[in-house]
């Protein structure tokens, strides 16, 4: 029985090798399920070496044709960790080359087979050594990259903790009013921030949204927050905006960054809120009766020019009124349009207090998929007389 260019010397050995190939293929598909740790993975290339030996025995004078197939299991085994896998590969090659003699072949059948065997064994052994070295270098490279990624992840986690720690958490000393806020960055570090702190006769509060996302925006947000706070001793709101803008233009001019800002001061006695809106435009005055007004912006964002003339405005919070300021990421929780502010106003109207309003907005941000933009909201509510009698919430 012959096939063109290939002499079949043992039909039974050929059939056996084909059956072994099918079995090895099935085993390769099954092993990952029954052996997820890969302890028995070497069984597959070991079978491949036996298949090579069987094919060599079954094809007589053409045995050397199938020797090249041994390169596949050789590479598979040699890519494992440690020099022992080079030895395993060499043993497999030797087994594949010697199996025809074990099964009955003689040197009379193919007198050049010994010389070919030694040459093939040497070539495959050298290939196994090269593959083993390349695999080791690749593993070391992957391990180094993984270590760097883990270090970066830890640094980002720590930076996120620090950024969240900078946000106000305690109550102010202002009686009859309640503050609440939340900042949910789209990444580990965000470019939004909110702040409030006590001043003589009331409290100051700020919401900022820096252009961009991530670590760079977070650093700039922390800078703007610190600069705005540095002006707490000045009654003029323009001082805070001027300092923030000057900082971005002069110190961080190469970053071409800017930030929208809503900065205000509350007089706890009269309920008057003086505010400066620098390109923000996402602040609502929600009245106790459920009606609401959007506070328009009359200034450019901070960081555009250092010599901006800042315009300020004021309003009065009556008992039961609420002031809510958010970043544009809150709009994305709806349809992304400015008209979405009506949904925010509706949430505020039905909320029991400032903290409840913030909790409802935060819940909407957390219930969906990952947000593409930072979500920040600050709520200030002037409590009604009966709430004041019970103390601040």
Coordinates of C-alpha atoms in Angstrom, one line a residue:
X1 CA 0.0 0.0 0.0
X2 CA 1.6 3.3 -1.1
X3 CA 0.6 6.9 -1.3
X4 CA 2.4 9.2 -3.8
X5 CA 5.8 10.3 -2.3
X6 CA 5.1 8.5 1.0
X7 CA 5.7 4.7 1.6
X8 CA 3.3 3.2 4.1
X9 CA 5.3 0.4 5.9
X10 CA 2.7 -0.2 8.6
X11 CA -1.0 0.4 8.1
X12 CA -1.8 -0.5 11.6
X13 CA 0.7 2.0 13.0
X14 CA -0.6 4.7 10.7
X15 CA -4.2 4.1 11.9
X16 CA -3.0 4.1 15.5
X17 CA -1.2 7.4 15.1
X18 CA -4.3 9.0 13.5
X19 CA -6.5 7.7 16.4
X20 CA -3.9 9.1 18.9
X21 CA -4.0 12.5 17.1
X22 CA -7.8 12.6 17.5
X23 CA -7.5 11.6 21.2
X24 CA -4.9 14.2 21.9
X25 CA -7.1 16.9 20.3
X26 CA -10.0 15.9 22.4
X27 CA -7.9 15.8 25.5
X28 CA -6.5 19.3 24.7
X29 CA -10.1 20.6 24.6
X30 CA -11.1 18.7 27.8
X31 CA -8.2 19.4 30.1
X32 CA -8.8 23.1 30.8
X33 CA -12.2 22.1 32.2
X34 CA -11.1 19.1 34.4
X35 CA -7.7 20.5 35.2
X36 CA -8.0 24.3 35.5
X37 CA -4.6 24.5 37.2
X38 CA -2.8 22.9 34.3
X39 CA -1.1 20.1 36.2
X40 CA -1.6 17.6 33.4
X41 CA -0.9 20.0 30.6
X42 CA 2.4 18.2 29.6
X43 CA 0.3 15.1 28.7
X44 CA -0.6 16.8 25.4
X45 CA 2.9 17.4 24.0
X46 CA 4.0 14.0 25.4
X47 CA 1.3 12.4 23.2
X48 CA 2.5 14.5 20.3
X49 CA 6.0 13.1 20.6
X50 CA 4.6 9.5 20.6
X51 CA 2.4 10.4 17.6
X52 CA 5.5 11.6 15.7
X53 CA 7.3 8.4 16.6
X54 CA 4.3 6.3 15.3
X55 CA 4.2 8.2 12.1
X56 CA 7.9 7.7 11.5
X57 CA 7.5 4.0 12.1
X58 CA 4.5 3.8 9.8
X59 CA 6.2 5.5 6.8
X60 CA 9.4 3.5 6.5
X61 CA 11.9 5.3 4.3
X62 CA 10.0 8.5 4.6
X63 CA 10.2 8.6 8.4
X64 CA 12.4 11.8 8.5
X65 CA 9.5 13.8 6.9
X66 CA 7.6 13.7 10.1
X67 CA 10.6 14.6 12.3
X68 CA 9.9 18.3 11.7
X69 CA 6.5 18.0 13.4
X70 CA 8.3 17.5 16.7
X71 CA 9.1 21.2 16.8
X72 CA 5.5 21.9 17.9
X73 CA 5.6 19.9 21.2
X74 CA 9.2 21.0 21.7
X75 CA 8.2 24.7 21.7
X76 CA 5.2 23.9 23.9
X77 CA 7.2 22.2 26.6
X78 CA 10.3 24.4 26.4
X79 CA 8.3 27.5 27.0
X80 CA 7.6 26.3 30.6
X81 CA 9.5 27.8 33.5
X82 CA 12.9 26.4 34.5
X83 CA 15.6 24.5 32.6
X84 CA 13.9 21.2 33.4
X85 CA 11.4 21.9 30.6
X86 CA 14.4 22.0 28.2
X87 CA 15.3 18.6 29.5
X88 CA 11.7 17.4 29.1
X89 CA 11.6 18.6 25.5
X90 CA 14.9 16.9 24.7
X91 CA 13.6 13.6 26.2
X92 CA 10.4 13.9 24.2
X93 CA 12.4 14.4 21.0
X94 CA 14.6 11.4 21.8
X95 CA 11.5 9.3 22.5
X96 CA 9.9 10.3 19.1
X97 CA 13.1 9.5 17.3
X98 CA 13.8 6.2 19.0
X99 CA 10.2 4.9 19.0
X100 CA 10.5 3.4 15.5
X101 CA 13.4 1.2 16.7
X102 CA 11.5 0.2 19.8
X103 CA 8.6 -0.9 17.5
X104 CA 10.8 -3.0 15.3
X105 CA 12.7 -0.8 12.8
X106 CA 16.3 -1.7 12.1
X107 CA 19.3 0.1 10.7
X108 CA 19.1 -2.1 7.7
X109 CA 15.7 -0.5 6.9
X110 CA 17.2 3.0 7.0
X111 CA 21.0 3.1 7.6
X112 CA 21.1 7.0 7.8
X113 CA 18.5 7.2 10.5
X114 CA 21.0 7.3 13.4
X115 CA 22.9 10.3 11.9
X116 CA 19.6 12.0 11.2
X117 CA 18.4 11.3 14.7
X118 CA 21.5 12.8 16.3
X119 CA 21.3 15.9 14.1
X120 CA 17.6 16.3 14.8
X121 CA 18.0 15.9 18.5
X122 CA 20.8 18.5 18.6
X123 CA 18.7 21.0 16.5
X124 CA 15.6 20.5 18.6
X125 CA 17.6 20.7 21.9
X126 CA 19.1 24.0 20.8
X127 CA 15.6 25.3 19.7
X128 CA 14.3 24.2 23.1
X129 CA 17.0 26.2 24.9
X130 CA 16.3 29.3 22.8
X131 CA 12.6 29.1 23.4
X132 CA 13.1 28.6 27.1
X133 CA 15.2 31.7 27.4
X134 CA 12.8 33.8 25.3
X135 CA 9.9 32.5 27.5
X136 CA 11.7 33.4 30.7
X137 CA 12.5 36.9 29.4
X138 CA 8.8 37.3 28.5
X139 CA 7.6 36.2 31.9
X140 CA 10.0 38.5 33.6
X141 CA 8.8 41.4 31.4
X142 CA 5.1 40.6 32.2
X143 CA 5.9 40.3 35.9
X144 CA 7.6 43.7 35.8
X145 CA 4.7 45.3 34.0
X146 CA 2.2 43.7 36.4
X147 CA 4.2 45.0 39.4
X148 CA 4.2 48.5 38.0
X149 CA 0.5 48.3 37.3
X150 CA -0.2 47.2 40.8
X151 CA 2.0 50.0 42.2
X152 CA 0.1 52.5 40.0
X153 CA -3.2 51.0 41.2
X154 CA -2.2 51.3 44.8
X155 CA -1.0 54.9 44.3
X156 CA -4.3 55.8 42.5
X157 CA -6.3 54.2 45.4
X158 CA -4.4 56.2 47.9
X159 CA -4.8 59.4 45.9
X160 CA -8.5 58.7 45.7
X161 CA -8.7 58.3 49.5
X162 CA -6.8 61.6 50.0
X163 CA -9.1 63.4 47.5
X164 CA -12.2 62.1 49.3
X165 CA -10.7 63.1 52.6
X166 CA -10.5 66.7 51.4
X167 CA -14.2 66.9 51.0
X168 CA -16.2 68.3 53.9
X169 CA -18.0 65.8 56.0
X170 CA -18.9 67.5 59.3
X171 CA -21.7 70.0 60.0
X172 CA -21.1 73.7 60.0
X173 CA -21.7 75.9 63.0
X174 CA -24.4 77.7 61.1
X175 CA -27.7 77.1 62.8
X176 CA -30.9 76.7 60.9
X177 CA -29.2 75.5 57.7
X178 CA -28.1 72.0 56.5
X179 CA -25.3 71.2 54.0
X180 CA -24.9 67.9 52.2
X181 CA -22.8 66.9 49.2
X182 CA -21.3 64.0 47.3
X183 CA -18.6 63.6 44.7
X184 CA -18.5 60.4 42.6
X185 CA -15.5 60.4 40.2
X186 CA -15.8 58.5 36.9
X187 CA -12.2 57.2 37.5
X188 CA -10.1 56.8 40.7
X189 CA -9.4 60.5 40.7
X190 CA -11.9 63.1 39.6
X191 CA -11.8 66.8 38.5
X192 CA -14.9 67.8 40.4
X193 CA -15.0 69.1 44.0
X194 CA -17.3 70.7 46.5
X195 CA -16.5 72.5 49.7
X196 CA -18.0 74.3 52.6
X197 CA -16.6 76.0 55.7
X198 CA -17.6 78.4 58.4
X199 CA -16.9 82.1 58.1
X200 CA -17.8 85.1 60.3
X201 CA -21.6 85.3 60.3
X202 CA -22.3 82.3 58.2
X203 CA -20.7 79.8 55.8
X204 CA -18.9 79.8 52.5
X205 CA -19.4 77.0 49.9
X206 CA -18.1 76.1 46.5
X207 CA -18.7 73.7 43.6
X208 CA -16.0 73.3 41.0
X209 CA -15.6 71.3 37.8
X210 CA -12.2 71.2 36.2
X211 CA -11.8 70.5 32.4
X212 CA -10.8 66.9 31.9
X213 CA -10.7 63.8 34.0
X214 CA -8.3 61.6 35.9
X215 CA -5.2 62.5 37.9
X216 CA -4.3 65.7 36.1
X217 CA -7.8 67.1 36.6
X218 CA -7.7 66.0 40.2
X219 CA -4.5 67.8 41.0
X220 CA -5.9 71.0 39.4
X221 CA -9.1 70.6 41.4
X222 CA -7.2 70.3 44.7
X223 CA -5.2 73.4 43.7
X224 CA -8.4 75.5 42.9
X225 CA -10.0 74.3 46.2
X226 CA -7.0 75.4 48.2
X227 CA -6.7 78.8 46.5
X228 CA -10.4 79.5 47.0
X229 CA -10.1 78.6 50.6
X230 CA -7.1 80.9 51.0
X231 CA -9.5 83.9 50.4
X232 CA -11.8 83.0 53.3
X233 CA -10.7 86.1 55.2
X234 CA -11.8 88.4 52.4
X235 CA -15.5 89.4 52.2
X236 CA -15.3 90.1 48.4
X237 CA -16.1 86.9 46.4
X238 CA -14.0 88.2 43.5
X239 CA -10.8 87.7 45.5
X240 CA -11.3 83.9 45.5
X241 CA -12.1 83.8 41.8
X242 CA -9.2 86.1 40.9
X243 CA -6.7 84.0 42.9
X244 CA -8.0 80.8 41.4
X245 CA -7.9 82.2 37.9
X246 CA -4.4 83.7 38.4
X247 CA -3.1 80.3 39.7
X248 CA -4.4 78.5 36.6
X249 CA -3.1 81.1 34.2
X250 CA 0.3 81.8 35.6
X251 CA 1.3 78.6 37.5
X252 CA -0.5 76.0 35.3
X253 CA -0.7 77.9 32.0
X254 CA 1.1 75.1 30.2
X255 CA -1.8 72.7 31.0
X256 CA -4.3 75.0 29.2
X257 CA -6.7 74.1 32.0
X258 CA -9.8 76.0 33.2
X259 CA -12.5 75.3 35.7
X260 CA -16.1 76.3 36.2
X261 CA -16.8 77.5 39.6
X262 CA -19.8 78.4 41.8
X263 CA -18.6 80.2 45.0
X264 CA -21.0 81.7 47.5
X265 CA -21.3 83.0 51.0
X266 CA -24.3 82.6 53.3
X267 CA -25.4 85.1 55.9
X268 CA -27.1 82.9 58.5
X269 CA -29.1 85.8 60.1
X270 CA -30.7 87.1 56.9
X271 CA -30.6 84.1 54.7
X272 CA -28.8 86.1 52.0
X273 CA -26.6 84.2 49.7
X274 CA -24.0 86.3 47.7
X275 CA -22.6 84.2 44.9
X276 CA -20.2 84.3 42.0
X277 CA -20.8 81.9 39.1
X278 CA -17.8 81.5 36.8
X279 CA -19.1 79.6 33.8
X280 CA -20.9 77.0 35.9
X281 CA -24.5 77.7 35.4
X282 CA -25.8 74.5 37.1
X283 CA -27.2 75.9 40.3
X284 CA -30.9 76.0 41.3
X285 CA -32.8 77.9 43.8
X286 CA -35.7 75.6 44.8
X287 CA -38.4 77.4 46.7
X288 CA -40.4 75.9 49.5
X289 CA -43.5 75.9 47.3
X290 CA -41.8 73.7 44.7
X291 CA -41.0 76.4 42.1
X292 CA -37.4 76.8 41.1
X293 CA -35.1 79.2 39.4
X294 CA -31.8 78.5 37.6
X295 CA -29.0 80.8 38.5
X296 CA -27.4 82.1 35.4
X297 CA -23.6 82.5 35.0
X298 CA -22.3 86.0 34.3
X299 CA -18.6 85.2 34.3
X300 CA -16.1 83.1 32.2
X301 CA -14.6 80.0 33.8
X302 CA -11.6 80.6 36.0
X303 CA -8.3 80.1 34.2
X304 CA -9.4 81.8 30.9
X305 CA -7.9 85.2 31.8
X306 CA -6.2 86.5 34.9
X307 CA -7.7 90.0 34.6
X308 CA -11.4 89.1 34.5
X309 CA -13.8 91.5 36.2
X310 CA -15.9 89.3 38.3
X311 CA -19.7 90.0 38.7
X312 CA -21.5 88.8 41.9
X313 CA -25.2 88.4 42.6
X314 CA -27.3 87.6 45.6
X315 CA -30.5 85.9 46.6
X316 CA -32.4 85.2 49.8
X317 CA -33.2 81.7 51.1
X318 CA -36.5 81.7 52.8
X319 CA -37.3 78.9 55.4
X320 CA -37.8 75.7 53.4
X321 CA -35.8 76.9 50.4
X322 CA -33.0 74.9 49.0
X323 CA -29.9 75.8 46.9
X324 CA -28.5 72.9 44.8
X325 CA -25.4 73.1 42.7
X326 CA -24.1 70.2 40.6
X327 CA -21.6 69.3 37.9
X328 CA -22.5 68.5 34.3
X329 CA -22.0 64.8 35.1
X330 CA -25.4 65.0 36.9
X331 CA -27.1 66.0 33.6
X332 CA -25.6 62.8 32.0
X333 CA -27.7 60.8 34.5
X334 CA -30.7 61.9 32.4
X335 CA -30.4 63.0 28.8
X336 CA -27.4 65.3 29.1
X337 CA -29.3 68.4 28.3
X338 CA -29.7 71.5 30.5
X339 CA -33.4 70.7 30.6
X340 CA -32.5 67.8 32.9
X341 CA -32.2 70.2 35.7
X342 CA -36.0 69.9 36.2
X343 CA -35.5 66.3 37.4
X344 CA -33.0 67.6 39.9
X345 CA -35.4 70.2 41.1
X346 CA -38.1 67.5 41.4
X347 CA -35.8 65.3 43.5
X348 CA -35.0 68.2 45.8
X349 CA -38.7 69.2 46.3
X350 CA -39.6 65.7 47.4
X351 CA -36.5 65.1 49.6
X352 CA -37.0 65.3 53.3
X353 CA -33.7 67.2 53.9
X354 CA -30.4 68.1 52.2
X355 CA -28.9 64.7 52.9
X356 CA -31.9 62.9 51.4
X357 CA -31.6 65.0 48.2
X358 CA -28.0 64.1 47.8
X359 CA -28.6 60.4 48.6
X360 CA -31.3 60.3 45.9
X361 CA -29.0 61.8 43.2
X362 CA -26.1 59.6 44.3
X363 CA -28.3 56.5 44.1
X364 CA -29.3 57.3 40.5
X365 CA -25.6 57.7 39.6
X366 CA -24.7 54.4 41.2
X367 CA -27.5 52.3 39.9
X368 CA -26.6 52.5 36.2
X369 CA -23.4 51.7 34.2
X370 CA -20.1 53.4 34.9
X371 CA -20.5 57.2 34.5
X372 CA -18.4 58.8 31.8
X373 CA -18.2 62.0 33.7
X374 CA -17.7 62.9 37.4
X375 CA -20.9 63.4 39.3
X376 CA -20.9 66.1 42.0
X377 CA -23.7 67.7 43.9
X378 CA -24.0 70.1 46.8
X379 CA -27.2 71.0 48.6
X380 CA -27.9 73.8 51.1
X381 CA -31.3 73.9 52.7
X382 CA -32.7 76.5 55.1
X383 CA -34.8 74.6 57.6
X384 CA -38.3 75.6 58.5
X385 CA -39.2 76.9 61.9
X386 CA -40.3 73.5 63.2
X387 CA -37.1 71.9 61.9
X388 CA -35.0 74.5 63.7
X389 CA -36.8 73.8 66.9
X390 CA -35.7 70.2 66.6
X391 CA -32.1 71.2 65.9
X392 CA -30.0 70.8 62.7
X393 CA -30.4 67.7 60.7

